[in-house]
mmCIF file of C-alpha atoms and ligand atoms in Angstrom:
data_model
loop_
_atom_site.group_PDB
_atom_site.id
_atom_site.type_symbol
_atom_site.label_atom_id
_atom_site.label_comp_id
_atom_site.label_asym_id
_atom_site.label_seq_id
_atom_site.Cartn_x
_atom_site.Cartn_y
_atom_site.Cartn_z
ATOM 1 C CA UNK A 246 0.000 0.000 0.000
ATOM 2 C CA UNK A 247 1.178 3.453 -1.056
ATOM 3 C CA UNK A 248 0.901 5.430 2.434
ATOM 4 C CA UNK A 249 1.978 9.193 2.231
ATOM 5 C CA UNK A 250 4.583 11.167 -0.402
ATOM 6 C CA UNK A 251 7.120 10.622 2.373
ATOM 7 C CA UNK A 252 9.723 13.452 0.404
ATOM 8 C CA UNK A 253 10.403 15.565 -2.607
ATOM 9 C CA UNK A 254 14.003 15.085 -3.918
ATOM 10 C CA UNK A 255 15.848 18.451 -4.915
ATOM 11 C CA UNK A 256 19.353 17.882 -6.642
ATOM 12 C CA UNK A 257 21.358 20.728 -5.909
ATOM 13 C CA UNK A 258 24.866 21.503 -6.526
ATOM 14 C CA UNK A 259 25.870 21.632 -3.064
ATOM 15 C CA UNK A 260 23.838 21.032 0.310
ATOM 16 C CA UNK A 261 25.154 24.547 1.577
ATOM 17 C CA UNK A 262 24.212 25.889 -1.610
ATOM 18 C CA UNK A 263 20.548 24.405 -1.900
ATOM 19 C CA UNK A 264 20.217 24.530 2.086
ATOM 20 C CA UNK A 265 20.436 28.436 1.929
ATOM 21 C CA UNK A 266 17.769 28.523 -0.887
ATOM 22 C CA UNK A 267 15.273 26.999 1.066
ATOM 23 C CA UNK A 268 15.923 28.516 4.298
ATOM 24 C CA UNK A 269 14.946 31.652 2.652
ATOM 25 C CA UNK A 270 11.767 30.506 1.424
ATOM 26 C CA UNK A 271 11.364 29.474 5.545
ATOM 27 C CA UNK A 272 11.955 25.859 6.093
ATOM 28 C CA UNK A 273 14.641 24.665 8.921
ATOM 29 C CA UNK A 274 16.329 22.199 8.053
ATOM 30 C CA UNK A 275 16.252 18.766 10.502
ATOM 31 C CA UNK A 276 19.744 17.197 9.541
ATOM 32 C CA UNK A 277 22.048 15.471 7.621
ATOM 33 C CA UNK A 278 23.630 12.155 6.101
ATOM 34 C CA UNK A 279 25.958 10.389 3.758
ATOM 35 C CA UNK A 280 23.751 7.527 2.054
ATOM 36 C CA UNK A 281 26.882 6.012 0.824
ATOM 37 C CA UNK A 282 24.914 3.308 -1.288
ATOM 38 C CA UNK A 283 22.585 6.039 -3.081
ATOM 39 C CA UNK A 284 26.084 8.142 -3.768
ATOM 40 C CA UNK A 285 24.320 10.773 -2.431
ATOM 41 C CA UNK A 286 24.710 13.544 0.174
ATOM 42 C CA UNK A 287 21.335 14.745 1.415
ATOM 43 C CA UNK A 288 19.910 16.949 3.944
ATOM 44 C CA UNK A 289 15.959 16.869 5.070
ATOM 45 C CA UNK A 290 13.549 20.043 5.329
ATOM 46 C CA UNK A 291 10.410 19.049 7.142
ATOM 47 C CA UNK A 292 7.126 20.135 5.860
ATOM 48 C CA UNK A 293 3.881 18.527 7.836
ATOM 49 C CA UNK A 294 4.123 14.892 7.257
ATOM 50 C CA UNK A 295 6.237 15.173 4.650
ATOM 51 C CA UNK A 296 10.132 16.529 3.563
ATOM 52 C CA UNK A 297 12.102 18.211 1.055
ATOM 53 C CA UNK A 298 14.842 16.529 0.728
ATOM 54 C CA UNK A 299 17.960 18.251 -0.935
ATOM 55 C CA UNK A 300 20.223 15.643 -2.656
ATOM 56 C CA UNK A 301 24.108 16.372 -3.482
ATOM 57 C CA UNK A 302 26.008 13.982 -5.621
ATOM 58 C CA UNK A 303 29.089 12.223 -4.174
ATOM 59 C CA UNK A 304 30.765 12.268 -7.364
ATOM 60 C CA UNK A 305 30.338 12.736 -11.106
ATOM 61 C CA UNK A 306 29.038 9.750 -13.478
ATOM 62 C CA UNK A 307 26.139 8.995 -10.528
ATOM 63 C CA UNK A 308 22.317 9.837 -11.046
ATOM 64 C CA UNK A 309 22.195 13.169 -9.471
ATOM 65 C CA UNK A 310 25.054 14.385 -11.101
ATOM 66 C CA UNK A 311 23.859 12.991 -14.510
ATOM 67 C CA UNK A 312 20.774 14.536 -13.503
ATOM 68 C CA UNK A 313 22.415 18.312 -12.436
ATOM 69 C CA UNK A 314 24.968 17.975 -15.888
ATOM 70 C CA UNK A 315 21.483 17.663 -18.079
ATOM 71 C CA UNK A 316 19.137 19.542 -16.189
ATOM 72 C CA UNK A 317 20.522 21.853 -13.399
ATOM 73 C CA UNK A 318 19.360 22.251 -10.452
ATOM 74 C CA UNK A 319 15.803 21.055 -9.443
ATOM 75 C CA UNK A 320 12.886 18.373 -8.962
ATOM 76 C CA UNK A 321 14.605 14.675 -9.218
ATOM 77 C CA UNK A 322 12.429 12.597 -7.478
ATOM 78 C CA UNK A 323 9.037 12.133 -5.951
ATOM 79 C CA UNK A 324 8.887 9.238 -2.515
ATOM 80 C CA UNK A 325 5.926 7.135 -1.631
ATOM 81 C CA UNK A 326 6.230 5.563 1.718
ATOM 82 C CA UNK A 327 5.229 1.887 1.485
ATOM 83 C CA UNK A 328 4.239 -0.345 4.204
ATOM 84 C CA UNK A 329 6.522 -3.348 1.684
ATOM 85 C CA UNK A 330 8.878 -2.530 -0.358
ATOM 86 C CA UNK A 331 9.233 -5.981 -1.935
ATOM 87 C CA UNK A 332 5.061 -6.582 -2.207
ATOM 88 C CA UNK A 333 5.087 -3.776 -4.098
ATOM 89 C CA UNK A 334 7.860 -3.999 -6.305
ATOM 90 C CA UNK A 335 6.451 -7.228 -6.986
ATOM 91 C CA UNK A 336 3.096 -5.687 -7.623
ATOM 92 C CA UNK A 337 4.466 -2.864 -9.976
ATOM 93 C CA UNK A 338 7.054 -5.252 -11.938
ATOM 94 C CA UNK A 339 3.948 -7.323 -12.840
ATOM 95 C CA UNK A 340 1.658 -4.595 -13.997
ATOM 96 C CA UNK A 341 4.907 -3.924 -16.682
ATOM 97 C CA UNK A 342 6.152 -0.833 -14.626
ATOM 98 C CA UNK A 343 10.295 -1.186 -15.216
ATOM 99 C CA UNK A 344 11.718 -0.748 -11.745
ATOM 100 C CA UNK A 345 15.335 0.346 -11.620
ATOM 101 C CA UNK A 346 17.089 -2.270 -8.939
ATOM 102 C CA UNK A 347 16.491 -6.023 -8.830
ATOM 103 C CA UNK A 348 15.881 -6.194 -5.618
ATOM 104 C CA UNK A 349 14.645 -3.286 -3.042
ATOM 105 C CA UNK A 350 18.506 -1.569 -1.737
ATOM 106 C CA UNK A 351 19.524 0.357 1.569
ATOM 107 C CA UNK A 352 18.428 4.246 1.451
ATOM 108 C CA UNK A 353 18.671 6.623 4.300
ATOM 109 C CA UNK A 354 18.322 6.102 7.858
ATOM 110 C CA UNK A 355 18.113 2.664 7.673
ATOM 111 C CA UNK A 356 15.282 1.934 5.442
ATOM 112 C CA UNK A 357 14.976 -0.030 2.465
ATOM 113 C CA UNK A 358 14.010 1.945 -1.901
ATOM 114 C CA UNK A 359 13.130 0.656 -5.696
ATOM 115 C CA UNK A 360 12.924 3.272 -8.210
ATOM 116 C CA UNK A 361 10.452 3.186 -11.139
ATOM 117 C CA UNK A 362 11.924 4.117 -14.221
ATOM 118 C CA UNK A 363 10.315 7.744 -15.294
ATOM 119 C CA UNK A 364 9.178 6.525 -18.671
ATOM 120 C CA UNK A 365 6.694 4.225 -16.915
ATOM 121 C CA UNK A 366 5.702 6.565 -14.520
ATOM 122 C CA UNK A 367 4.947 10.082 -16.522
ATOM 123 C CA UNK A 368 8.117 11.150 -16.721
ATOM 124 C CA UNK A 369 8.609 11.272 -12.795
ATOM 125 C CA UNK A 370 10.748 9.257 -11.041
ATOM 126 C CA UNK A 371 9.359 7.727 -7.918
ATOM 127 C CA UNK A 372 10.999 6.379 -5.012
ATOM 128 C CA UNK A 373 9.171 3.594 -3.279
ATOM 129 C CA UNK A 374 10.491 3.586 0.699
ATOM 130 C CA UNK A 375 9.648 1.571 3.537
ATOM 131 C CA UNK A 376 10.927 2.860 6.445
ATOM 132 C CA UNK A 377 12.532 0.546 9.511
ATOM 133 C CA UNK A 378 10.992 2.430 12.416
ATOM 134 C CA UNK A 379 8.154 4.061 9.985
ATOM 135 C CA UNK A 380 9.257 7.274 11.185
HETATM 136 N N1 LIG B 144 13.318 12.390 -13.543
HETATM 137 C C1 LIG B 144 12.689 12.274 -14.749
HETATM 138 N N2 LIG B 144 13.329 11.809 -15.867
HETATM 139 C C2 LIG B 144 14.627 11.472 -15.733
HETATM 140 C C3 LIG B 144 15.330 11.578 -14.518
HETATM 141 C C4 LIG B 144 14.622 12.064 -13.388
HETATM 142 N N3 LIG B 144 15.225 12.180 -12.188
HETATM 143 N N4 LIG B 144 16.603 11.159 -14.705
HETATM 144 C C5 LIG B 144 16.699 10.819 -16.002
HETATM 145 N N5 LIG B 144 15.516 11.013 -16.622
HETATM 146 C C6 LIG B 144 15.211 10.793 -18.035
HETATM 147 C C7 LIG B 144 16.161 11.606 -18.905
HETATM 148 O O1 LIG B 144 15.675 12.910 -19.099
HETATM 149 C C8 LIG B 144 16.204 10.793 -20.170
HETATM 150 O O2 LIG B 144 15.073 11.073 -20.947
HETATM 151 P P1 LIG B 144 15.218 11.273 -22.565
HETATM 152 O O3 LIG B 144 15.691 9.923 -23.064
HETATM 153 O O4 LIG B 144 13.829 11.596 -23.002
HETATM 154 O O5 LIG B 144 16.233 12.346 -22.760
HETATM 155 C C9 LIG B 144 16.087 9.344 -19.675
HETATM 156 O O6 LIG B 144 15.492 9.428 -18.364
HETATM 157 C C10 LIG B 144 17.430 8.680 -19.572
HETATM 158 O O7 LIG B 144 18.255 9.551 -18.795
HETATM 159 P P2 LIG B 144 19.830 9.520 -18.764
HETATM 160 O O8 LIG B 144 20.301 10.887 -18.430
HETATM 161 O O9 LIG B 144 20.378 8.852 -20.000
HETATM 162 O O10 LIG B 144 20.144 8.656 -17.492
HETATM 163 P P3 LIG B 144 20.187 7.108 -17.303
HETATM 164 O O11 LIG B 144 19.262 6.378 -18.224
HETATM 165 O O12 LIG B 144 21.600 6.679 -17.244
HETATM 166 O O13 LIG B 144 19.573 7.038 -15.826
HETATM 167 C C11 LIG B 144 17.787 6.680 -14.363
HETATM 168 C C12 LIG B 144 18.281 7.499 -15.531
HETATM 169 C C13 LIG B 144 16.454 7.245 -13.905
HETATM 170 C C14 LIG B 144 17.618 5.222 -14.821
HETATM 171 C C15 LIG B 144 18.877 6.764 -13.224
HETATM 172 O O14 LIG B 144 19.034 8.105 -12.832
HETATM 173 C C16 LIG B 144 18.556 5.933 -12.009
HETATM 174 O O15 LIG B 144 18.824 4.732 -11.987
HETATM 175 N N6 LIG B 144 17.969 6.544 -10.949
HETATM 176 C C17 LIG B 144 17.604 5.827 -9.741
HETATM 177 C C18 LIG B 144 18.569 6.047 -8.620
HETATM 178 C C19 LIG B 144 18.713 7.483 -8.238
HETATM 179 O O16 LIG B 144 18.245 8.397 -8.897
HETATM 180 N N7 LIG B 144 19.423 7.716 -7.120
HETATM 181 C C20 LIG B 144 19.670 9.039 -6.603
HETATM 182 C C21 LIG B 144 18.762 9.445 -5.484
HETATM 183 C C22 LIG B 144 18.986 8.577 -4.258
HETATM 184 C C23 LIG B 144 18.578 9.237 -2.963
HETATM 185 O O17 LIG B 144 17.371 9.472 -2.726
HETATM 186 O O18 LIG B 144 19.478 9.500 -2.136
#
């Protein structure tokens, strides 16, 4: 079951850079983290139940910085909080929706993603999360 969009994820040049952006516009931003797996830096900007989510690349050749080179910065990703991340990968994968991992991967703060692949899904990419401690 698709629960809540759990974030919106910004690719930015640099979290200082992006962070000072949307401080202006009047969020306050919660914290911080290296997902090492993701090759991403990214740092979280509450809103109600859900987050903005700024996203830095570790290096160039990976997603966001593909993503940054083509587009510059702005809107990468949308995230549905699932209750199961493999049910509905399995789900998805059988309707014909391409997902982008075999098998669900480790995200940030300890929970478990699939991506869709945007030409299935509109031209968005969507993050499918299931969180450890459903936070
Ligand atoms: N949103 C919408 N469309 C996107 C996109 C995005 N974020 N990224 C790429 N695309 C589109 C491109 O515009 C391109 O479309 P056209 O063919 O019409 O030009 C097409 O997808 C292919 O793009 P590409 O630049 O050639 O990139 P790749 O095919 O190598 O990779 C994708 C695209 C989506 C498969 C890859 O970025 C991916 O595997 N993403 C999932 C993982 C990820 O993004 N991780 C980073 C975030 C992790 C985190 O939350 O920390």
């Amino acid at each position: 079951m698709i629960k809540r969009v759990h974030h919106i994820g910004i690719a930015v040049r640099t979290l200082d850079e992006g962070a000072e952006t949307w401080k202006r516009i009047g969020l306050l931003e919660e914290g911080r983290e290296d997902v090492v797996p993701a090759k991403t830096k990214i740092a979280m900007f509450p809103v109600g139940e859900s987050r903005v989510e700024l996203l830095e690349p570790m290096y160039e050749g990976t997603p966001v910085a593909k993503f940054l080179d083509k587009n510059g910065p702005g809107i990468h990703h949308l995230c549905f909080e699932v209750d199961d991340v493999d049910a509905e990968s399995e789900r998805l994968r059988a309707a014909g929706v391409r997902l982008l991992y075999e098998t669900p991967q480790p995200g940030a703060h300890g929970s478990r993603v699939m991506f869709l692949h945007p030409k299935d899904t509109g031209g968005v990419l969507i993050e499918l999360n299931e969180f450890a401690d459903h936070e």
